PDB file of C-alpha atoms in Angstrom:
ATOM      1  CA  UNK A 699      83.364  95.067  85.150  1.00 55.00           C
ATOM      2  CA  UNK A 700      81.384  91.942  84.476  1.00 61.00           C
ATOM      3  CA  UNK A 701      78.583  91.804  82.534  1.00 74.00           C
ATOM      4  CA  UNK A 702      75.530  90.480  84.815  1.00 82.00           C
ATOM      5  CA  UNK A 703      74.612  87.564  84.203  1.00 86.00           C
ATOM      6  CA  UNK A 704      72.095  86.181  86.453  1.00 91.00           C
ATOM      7  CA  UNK A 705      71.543  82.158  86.186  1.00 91.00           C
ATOM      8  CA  UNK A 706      69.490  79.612  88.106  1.00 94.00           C
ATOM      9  CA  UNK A 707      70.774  78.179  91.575  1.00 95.00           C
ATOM     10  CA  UNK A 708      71.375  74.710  90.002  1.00 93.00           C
ATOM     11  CA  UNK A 709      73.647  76.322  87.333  1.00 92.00           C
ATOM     12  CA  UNK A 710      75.265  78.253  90.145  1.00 90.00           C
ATOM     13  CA  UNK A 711      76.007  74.761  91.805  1.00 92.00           C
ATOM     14  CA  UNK A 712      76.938  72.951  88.434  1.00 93.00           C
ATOM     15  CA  UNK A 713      79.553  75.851  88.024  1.00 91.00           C
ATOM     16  CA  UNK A 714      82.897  74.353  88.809  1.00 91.00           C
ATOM     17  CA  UNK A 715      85.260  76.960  90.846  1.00 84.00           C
ATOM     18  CA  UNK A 716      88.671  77.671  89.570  1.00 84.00           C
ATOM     19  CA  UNK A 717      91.377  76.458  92.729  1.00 84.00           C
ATOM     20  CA  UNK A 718      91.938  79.045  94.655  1.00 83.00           C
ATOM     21  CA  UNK A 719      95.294  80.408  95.397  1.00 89.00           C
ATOM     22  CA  UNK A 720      96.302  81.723  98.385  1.00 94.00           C
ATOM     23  CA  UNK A 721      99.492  84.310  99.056  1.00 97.00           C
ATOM     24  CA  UNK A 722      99.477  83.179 102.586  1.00 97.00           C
ATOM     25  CA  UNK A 723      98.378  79.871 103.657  1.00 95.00           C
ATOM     26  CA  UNK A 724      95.534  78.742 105.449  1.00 95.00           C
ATOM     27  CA  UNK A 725      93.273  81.405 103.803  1.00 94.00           C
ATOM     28  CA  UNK A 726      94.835  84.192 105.545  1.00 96.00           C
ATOM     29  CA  UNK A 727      95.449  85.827 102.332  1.00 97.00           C
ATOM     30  CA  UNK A 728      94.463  84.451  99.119  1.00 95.00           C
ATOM     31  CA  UNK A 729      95.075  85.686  95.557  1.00 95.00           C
ATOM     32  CA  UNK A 730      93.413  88.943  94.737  1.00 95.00           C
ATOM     33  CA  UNK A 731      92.144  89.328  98.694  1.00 96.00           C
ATOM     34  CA  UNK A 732      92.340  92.520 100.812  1.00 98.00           C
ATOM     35  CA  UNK A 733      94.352  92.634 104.300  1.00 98.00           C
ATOM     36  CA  UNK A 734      94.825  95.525 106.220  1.00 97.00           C
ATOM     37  CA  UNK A 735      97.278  95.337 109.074  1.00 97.00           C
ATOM     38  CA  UNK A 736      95.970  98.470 111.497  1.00 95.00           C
ATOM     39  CA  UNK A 737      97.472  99.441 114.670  1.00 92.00           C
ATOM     40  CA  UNK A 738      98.837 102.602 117.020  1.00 89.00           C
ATOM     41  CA  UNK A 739     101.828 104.256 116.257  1.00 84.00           C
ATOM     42  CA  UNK A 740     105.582 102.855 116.423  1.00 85.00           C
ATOM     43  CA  UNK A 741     103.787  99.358 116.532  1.00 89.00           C
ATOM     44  CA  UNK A 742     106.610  98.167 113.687  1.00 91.00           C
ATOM     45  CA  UNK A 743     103.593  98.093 111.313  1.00 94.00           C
ATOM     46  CA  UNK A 744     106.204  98.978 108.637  1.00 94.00           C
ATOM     47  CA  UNK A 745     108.500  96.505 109.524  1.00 93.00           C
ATOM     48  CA  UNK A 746     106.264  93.781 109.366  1.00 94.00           C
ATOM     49  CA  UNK A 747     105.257  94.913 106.239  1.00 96.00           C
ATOM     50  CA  UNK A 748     108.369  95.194 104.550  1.00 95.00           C
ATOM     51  CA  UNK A 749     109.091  91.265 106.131  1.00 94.00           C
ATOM     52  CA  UNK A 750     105.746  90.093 104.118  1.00 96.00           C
ATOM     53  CA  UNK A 751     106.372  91.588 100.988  1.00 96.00           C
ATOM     54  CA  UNK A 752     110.484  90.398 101.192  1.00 95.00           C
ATOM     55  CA  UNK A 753     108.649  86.876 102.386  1.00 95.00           C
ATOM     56  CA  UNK A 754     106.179  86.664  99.598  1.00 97.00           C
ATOM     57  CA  UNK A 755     108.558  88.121  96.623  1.00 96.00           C
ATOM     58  CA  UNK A 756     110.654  85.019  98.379  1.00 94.00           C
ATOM     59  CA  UNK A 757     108.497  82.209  98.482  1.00 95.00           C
ATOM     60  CA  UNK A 758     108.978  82.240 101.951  1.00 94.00           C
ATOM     61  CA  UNK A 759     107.032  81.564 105.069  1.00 94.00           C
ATOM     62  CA  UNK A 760     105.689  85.063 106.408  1.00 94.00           C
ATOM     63  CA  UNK A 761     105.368  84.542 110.157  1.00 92.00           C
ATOM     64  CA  UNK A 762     103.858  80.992 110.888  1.00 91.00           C
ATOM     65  CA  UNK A 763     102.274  81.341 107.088  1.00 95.00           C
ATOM     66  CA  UNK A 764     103.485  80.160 104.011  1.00 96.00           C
ATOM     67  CA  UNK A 765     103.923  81.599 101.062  1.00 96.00           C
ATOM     68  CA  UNK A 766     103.584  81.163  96.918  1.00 93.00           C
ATOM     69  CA  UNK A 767     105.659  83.342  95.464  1.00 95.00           C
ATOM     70  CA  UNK A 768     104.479  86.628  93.969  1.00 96.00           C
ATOM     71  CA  UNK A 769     105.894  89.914  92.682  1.00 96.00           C
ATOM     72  CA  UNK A 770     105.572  92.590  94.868  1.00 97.00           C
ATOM     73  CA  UNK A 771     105.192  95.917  94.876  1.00 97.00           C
ATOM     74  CA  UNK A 772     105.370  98.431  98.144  1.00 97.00           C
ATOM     75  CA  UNK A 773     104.352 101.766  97.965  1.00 96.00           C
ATOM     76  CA  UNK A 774     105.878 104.032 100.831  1.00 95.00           C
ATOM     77  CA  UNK A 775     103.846 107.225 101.538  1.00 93.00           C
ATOM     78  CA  UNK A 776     105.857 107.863 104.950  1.00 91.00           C
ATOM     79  CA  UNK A 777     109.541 107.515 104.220  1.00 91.00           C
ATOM     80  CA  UNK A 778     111.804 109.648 102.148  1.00 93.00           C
ATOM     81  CA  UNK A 779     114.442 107.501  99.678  1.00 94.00           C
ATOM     82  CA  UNK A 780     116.576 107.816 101.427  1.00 94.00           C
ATOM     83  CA  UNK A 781     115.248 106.547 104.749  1.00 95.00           C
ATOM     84  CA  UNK A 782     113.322 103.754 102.977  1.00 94.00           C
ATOM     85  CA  UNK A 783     117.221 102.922 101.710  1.00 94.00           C
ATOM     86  CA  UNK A 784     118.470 102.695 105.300  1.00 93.00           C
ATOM     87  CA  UNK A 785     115.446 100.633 106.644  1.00 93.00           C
ATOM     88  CA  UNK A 786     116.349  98.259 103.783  1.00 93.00           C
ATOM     89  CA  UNK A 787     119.831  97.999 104.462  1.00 92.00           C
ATOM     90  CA  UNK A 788     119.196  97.702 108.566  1.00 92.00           C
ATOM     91  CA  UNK A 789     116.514  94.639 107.076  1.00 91.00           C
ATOM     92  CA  UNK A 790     118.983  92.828 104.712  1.00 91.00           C
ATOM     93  CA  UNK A 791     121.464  93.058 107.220  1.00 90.00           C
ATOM     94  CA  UNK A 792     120.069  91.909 110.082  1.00 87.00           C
ATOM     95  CA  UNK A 793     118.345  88.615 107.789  1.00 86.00           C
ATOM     96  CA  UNK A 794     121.677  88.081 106.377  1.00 87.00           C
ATOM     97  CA  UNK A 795     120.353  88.303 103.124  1.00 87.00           C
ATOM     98  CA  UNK A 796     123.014  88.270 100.510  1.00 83.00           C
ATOM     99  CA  UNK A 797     120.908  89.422  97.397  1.00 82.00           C
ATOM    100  CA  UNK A 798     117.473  90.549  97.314  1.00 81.00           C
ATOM    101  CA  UNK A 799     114.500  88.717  94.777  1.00 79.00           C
ATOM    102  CA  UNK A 800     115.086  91.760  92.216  1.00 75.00           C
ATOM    103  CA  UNK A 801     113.066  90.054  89.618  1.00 85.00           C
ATOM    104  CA  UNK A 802     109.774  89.968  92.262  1.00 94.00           C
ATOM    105  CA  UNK A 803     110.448  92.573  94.649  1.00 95.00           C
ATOM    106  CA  UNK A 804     110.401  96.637  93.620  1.00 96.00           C
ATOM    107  CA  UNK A 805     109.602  99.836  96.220  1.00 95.00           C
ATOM    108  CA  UNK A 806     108.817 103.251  95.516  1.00 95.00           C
ATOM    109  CA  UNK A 807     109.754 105.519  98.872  1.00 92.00           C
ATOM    110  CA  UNK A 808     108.820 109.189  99.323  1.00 87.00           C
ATOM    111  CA  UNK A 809     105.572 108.518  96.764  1.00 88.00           C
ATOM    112  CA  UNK A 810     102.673 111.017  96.622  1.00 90.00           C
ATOM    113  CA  UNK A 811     100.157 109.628  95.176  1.00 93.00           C
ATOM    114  CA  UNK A 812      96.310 109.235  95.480  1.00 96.00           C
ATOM    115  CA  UNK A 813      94.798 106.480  94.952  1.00 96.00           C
ATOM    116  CA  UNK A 814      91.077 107.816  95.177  1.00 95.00           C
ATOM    117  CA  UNK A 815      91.635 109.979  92.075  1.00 96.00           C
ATOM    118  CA  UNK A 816      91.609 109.558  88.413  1.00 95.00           C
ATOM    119  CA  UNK A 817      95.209 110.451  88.090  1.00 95.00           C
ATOM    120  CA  UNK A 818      96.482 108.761  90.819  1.00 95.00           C
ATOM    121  CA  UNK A 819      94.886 105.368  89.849  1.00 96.00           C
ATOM    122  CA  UNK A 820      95.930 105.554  86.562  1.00 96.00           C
ATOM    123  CA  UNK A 821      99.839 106.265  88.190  1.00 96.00           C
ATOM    124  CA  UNK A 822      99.380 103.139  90.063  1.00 96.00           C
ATOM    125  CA  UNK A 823      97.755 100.773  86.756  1.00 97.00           C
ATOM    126  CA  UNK A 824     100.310 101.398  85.014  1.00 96.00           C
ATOM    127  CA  UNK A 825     103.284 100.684  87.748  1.00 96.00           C
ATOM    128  CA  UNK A 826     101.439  97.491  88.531  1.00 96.00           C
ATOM    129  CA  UNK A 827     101.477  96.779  84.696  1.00 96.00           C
ATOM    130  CA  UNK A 828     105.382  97.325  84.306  1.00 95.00           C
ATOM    131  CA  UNK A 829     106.501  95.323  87.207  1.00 94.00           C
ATOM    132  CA  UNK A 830     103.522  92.528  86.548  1.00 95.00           C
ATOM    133  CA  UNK A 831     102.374  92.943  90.148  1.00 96.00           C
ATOM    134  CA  UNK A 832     100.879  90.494  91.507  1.00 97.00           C
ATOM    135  CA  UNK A 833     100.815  91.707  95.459  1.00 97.00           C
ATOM    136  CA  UNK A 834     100.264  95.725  96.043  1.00 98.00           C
ATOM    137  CA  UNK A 835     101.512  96.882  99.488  1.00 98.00           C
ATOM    138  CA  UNK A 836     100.549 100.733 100.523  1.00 97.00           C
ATOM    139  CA  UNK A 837     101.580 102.035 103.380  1.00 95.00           C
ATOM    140  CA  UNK A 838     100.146 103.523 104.442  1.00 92.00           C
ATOM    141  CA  UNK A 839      96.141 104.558 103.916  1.00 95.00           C
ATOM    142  CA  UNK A 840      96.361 107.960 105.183  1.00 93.00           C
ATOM    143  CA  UNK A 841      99.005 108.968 103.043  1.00 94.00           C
ATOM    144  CA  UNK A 842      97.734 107.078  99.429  1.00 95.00           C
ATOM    145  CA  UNK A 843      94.503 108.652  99.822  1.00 95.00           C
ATOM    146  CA  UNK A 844      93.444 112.567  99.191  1.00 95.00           C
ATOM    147  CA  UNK A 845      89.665 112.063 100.629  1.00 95.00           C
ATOM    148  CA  UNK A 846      88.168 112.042 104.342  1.00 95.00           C
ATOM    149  CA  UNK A 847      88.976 108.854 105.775  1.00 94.00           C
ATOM    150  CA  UNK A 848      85.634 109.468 107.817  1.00 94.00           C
ATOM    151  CA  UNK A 849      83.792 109.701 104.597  1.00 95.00           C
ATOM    152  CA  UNK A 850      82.024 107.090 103.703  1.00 95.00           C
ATOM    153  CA  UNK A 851      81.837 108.573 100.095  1.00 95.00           C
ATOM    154  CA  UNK A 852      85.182 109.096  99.852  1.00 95.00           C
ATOM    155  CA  UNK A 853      86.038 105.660 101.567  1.00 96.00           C
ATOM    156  CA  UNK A 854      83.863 104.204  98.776  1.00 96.00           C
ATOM    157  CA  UNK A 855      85.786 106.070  95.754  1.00 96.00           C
ATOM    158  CA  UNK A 856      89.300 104.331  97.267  1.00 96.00           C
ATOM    159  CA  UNK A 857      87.932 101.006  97.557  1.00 97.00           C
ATOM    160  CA  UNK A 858      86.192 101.191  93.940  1.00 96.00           C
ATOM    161  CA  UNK A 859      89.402 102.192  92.809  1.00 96.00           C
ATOM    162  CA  UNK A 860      90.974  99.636  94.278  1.00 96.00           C
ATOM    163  CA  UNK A 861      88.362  96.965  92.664  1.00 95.00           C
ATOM    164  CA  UNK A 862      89.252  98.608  89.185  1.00 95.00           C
ATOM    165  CA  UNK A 863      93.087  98.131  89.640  1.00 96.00           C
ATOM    166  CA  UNK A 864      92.386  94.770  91.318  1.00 94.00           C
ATOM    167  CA  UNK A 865      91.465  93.133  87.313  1.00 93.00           C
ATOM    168  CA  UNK A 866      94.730  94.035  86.132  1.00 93.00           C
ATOM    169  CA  UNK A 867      96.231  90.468  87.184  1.00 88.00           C
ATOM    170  CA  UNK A 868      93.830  87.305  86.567  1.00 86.00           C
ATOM    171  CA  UNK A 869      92.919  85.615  89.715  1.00 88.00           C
ATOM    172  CA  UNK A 870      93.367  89.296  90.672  1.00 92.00           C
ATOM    173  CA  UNK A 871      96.253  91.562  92.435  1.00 96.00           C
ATOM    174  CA  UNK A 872      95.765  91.264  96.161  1.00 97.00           C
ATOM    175  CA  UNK A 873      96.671  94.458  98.116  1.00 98.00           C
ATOM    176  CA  UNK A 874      97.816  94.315 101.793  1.00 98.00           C
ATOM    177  CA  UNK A 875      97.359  98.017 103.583  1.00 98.00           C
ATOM    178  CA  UNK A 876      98.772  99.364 106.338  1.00 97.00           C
ATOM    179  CA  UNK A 877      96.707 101.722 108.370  1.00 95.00           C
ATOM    180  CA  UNK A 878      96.420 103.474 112.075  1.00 90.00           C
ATOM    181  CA  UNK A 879      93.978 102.439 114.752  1.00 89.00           C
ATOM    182  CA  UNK A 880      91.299 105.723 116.123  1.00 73.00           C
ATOM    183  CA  UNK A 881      91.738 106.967 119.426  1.00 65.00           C
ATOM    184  CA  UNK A 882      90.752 105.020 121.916  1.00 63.00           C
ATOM    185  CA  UNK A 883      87.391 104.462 123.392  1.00 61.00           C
ATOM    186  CA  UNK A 884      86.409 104.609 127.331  1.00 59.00           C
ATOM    187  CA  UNK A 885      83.800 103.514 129.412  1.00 57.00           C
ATOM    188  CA  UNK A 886      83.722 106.055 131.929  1.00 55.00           C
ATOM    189  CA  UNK A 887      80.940 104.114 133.956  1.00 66.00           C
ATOM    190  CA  UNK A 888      82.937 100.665 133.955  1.00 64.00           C
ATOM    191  CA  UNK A 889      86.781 102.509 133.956  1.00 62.00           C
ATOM    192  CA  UNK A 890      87.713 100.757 131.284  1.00 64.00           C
ATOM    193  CA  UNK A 891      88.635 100.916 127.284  1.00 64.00           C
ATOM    194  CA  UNK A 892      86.332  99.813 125.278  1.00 57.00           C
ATOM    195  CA  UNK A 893      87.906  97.146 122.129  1.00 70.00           C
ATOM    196  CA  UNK A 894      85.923  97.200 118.764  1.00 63.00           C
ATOM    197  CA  UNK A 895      87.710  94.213 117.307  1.00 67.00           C
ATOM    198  CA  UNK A 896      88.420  95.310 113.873  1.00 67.00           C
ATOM    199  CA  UNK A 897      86.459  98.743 114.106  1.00 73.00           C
ATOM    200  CA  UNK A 898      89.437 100.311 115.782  1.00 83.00           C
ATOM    201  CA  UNK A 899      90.752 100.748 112.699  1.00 90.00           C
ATOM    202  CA  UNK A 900      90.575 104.277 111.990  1.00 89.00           C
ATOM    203  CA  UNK A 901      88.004 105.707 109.425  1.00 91.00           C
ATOM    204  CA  UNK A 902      84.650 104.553 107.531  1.00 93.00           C
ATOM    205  CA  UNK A 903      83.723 101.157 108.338  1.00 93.00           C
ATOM    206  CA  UNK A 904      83.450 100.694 104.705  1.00 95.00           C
ATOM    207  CA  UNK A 905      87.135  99.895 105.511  1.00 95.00           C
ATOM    208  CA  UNK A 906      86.543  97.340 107.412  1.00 94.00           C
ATOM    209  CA  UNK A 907      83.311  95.911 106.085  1.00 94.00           C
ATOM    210  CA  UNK A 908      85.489  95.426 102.705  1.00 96.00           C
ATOM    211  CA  UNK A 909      88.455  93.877 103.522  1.00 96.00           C
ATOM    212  CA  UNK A 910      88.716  89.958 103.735  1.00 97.00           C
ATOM    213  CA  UNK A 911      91.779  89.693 106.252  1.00 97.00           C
ATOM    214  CA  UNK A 912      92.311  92.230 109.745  1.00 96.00           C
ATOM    215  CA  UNK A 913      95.590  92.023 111.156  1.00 96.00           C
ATOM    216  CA  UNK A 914      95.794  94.285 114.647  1.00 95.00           C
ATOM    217  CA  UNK A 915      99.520  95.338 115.587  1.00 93.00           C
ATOM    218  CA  UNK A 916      99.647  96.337 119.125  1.00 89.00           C
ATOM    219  CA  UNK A 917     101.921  96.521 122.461  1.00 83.00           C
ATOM    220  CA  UNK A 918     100.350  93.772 124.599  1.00 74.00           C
ATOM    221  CA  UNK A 919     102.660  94.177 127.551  1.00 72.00           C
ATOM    222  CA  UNK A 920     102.518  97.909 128.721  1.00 66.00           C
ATOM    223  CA  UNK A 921     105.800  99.670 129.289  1.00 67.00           C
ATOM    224  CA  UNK A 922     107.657  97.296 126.474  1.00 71.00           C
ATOM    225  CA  UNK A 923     107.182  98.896 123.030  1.00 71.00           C
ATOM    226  CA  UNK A 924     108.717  95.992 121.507  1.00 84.00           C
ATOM    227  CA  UNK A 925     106.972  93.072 122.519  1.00 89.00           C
ATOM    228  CA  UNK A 926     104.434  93.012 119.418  1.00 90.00           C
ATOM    229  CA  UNK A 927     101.236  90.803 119.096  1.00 91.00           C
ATOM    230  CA  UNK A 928      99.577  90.203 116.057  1.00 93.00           C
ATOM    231  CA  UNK A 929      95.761  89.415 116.262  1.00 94.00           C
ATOM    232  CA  UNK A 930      93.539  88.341 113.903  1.00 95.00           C
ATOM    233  CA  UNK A 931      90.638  90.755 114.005  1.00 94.00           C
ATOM    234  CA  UNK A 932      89.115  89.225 110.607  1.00 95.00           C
ATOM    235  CA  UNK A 933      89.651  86.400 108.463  1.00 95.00           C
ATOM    236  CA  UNK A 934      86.778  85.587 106.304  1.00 94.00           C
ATOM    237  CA  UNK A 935      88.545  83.704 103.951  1.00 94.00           C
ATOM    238  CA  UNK A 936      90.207  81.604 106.132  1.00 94.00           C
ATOM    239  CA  UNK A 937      88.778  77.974 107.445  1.00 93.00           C
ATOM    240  CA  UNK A 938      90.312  78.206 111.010  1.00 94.00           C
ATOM    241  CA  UNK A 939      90.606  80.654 113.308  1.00 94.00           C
ATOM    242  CA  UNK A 940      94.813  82.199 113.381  1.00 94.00           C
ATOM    243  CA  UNK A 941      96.287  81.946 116.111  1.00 93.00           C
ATOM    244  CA  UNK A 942      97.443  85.299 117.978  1.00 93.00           C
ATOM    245  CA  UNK A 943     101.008  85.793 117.599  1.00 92.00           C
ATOM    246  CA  UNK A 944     103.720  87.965 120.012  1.00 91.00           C
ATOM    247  CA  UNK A 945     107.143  88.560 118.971  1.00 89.00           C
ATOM    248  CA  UNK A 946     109.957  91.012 120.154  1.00 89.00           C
ATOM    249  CA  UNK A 947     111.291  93.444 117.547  1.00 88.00           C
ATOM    250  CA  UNK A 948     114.987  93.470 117.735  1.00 85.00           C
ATOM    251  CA  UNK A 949     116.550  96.960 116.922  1.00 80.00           C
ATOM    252  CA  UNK A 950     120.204  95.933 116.088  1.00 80.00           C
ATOM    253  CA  UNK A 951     120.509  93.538 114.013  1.00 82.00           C
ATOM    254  CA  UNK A 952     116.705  94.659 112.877  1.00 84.00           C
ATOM    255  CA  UNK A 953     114.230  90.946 113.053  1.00 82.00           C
ATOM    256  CA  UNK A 954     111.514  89.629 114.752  1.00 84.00           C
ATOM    257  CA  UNK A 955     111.976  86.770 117.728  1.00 84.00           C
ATOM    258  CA  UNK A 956     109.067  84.600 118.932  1.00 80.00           C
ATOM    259  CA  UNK A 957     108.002  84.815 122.287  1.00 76.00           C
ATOM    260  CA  UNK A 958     107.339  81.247 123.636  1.00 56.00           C
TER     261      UNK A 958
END
């Protein structure tokens, strides 16, 4: 923690900023930032993980951002070892990649782990310090954290937690999270669902207050489960508004296609 430090307004302006580095381009994600990417289920929230952190570990563009390249680590809560091994081999396979970044990019499938707990920070501090992460994936919230995701106290313990870890890489590790959207929400008197922006997320709107980037995964085109579009919910960081994105998820060979 930083010792405080208070100083005058002029010094505050005299202070000359360190140049920021972003992950992503265009502010959408820079170095030591938080971005959740929230949506229903089977909205290939996984999958679009797993494409950022190959992307980023790659030096690659993610999407219609670029990318510096960073080691990254992805924590699976959902998948077993062995499924995480086939969703990697349907990935490399259908990108035609002939070798993986080994050097930047490292999974752990089947994890149970807690992040809002002594024990289960201190797991993750030290993984981040062996493989010198730089970018933390964890998908996805619901699994990675023992606490009431309606519970603002216990919302607060994750995200402190997540400050803590976030010093263990100077500008700072940046941690992208993958997390479910609530029920949804009707207006019986208009007939219609009600949209929250980034508040669908599911949970304690410390979640959302705290992160800097909101990326909502959804099925824009009922009846088509996959046609995705990506919309940016929140972008703080960022200087212009992101554009919305849609893309079809192809099954066999496993990639995403633009929609025009």
């Amino acid at each position: 923690m930083s010792p405080l430090n208070p100083q005058t307004v002029q010094q505050l302006l005299d202070w000359k900023a360190p140049p920021r580095q972003d992950v992503l381009a265009y502010g959408i994600l820079p170095a030591g930032a938080v971005m959740f990417l929230y949506g229903e289920y089977d909205t290939r929230k996984s999958w679009l993980a797993m494409d950022m952190g190959y992307s980023i570990a790659s030096g690659i563009p993610w999407l219609c951002y670029p990318s510096k390249q960073r080691r990254v680590l992805l924590l699976d809560g959902e998948l077993t070892k062995e499924q995480s091994q086939d969703r990697w081999k349907a990935y490399q396979v259908g990108h035609s990649i002939q070798s993986l970044p080994s050097s930047c990019l490292y999974t752990a499938a089947g994890v149970e782990l807690s992040i809002d707990t002594f024990q289960g920070m201190t797991e993750l501090a030290n993984a981040i310090q062996a493989q010198q992460a730089e970018v933390v994936i964890l998908d996805n919230l619901y699994t990675l954290m023992a606490g009431d995701l309606n519970n603002n106290t216990a919302a607060k313990l994750f995200i402190t937690n997540c400050r803590r870890l976030r010093t263990l890489h100077n500008p700072g590790v940046t941690f992208v999270i993958v997390h479910h959207s609530h029920q949804p929400t009707y207006d019986f008197a208009r007939g219609k669902q009600v949209k929250l922006r980034a508040f669908e997320m599911f949970g304690s709107s410390f979640f959302t207050n705290w992160a800097d980037t909101i990326m909502e995964v959804s099925h824009e085109i009922p009846g088509i489960t996959d046609t995705i579009t990506l919309t940016p919910q929140k972008y703080r960081l960022a200087p212009a508004v992101p554009p919305v994105m849609q893309f079809n998820f192809s099954r066999n060979p496993v990639g995403f296609d633009w929609l025009i």
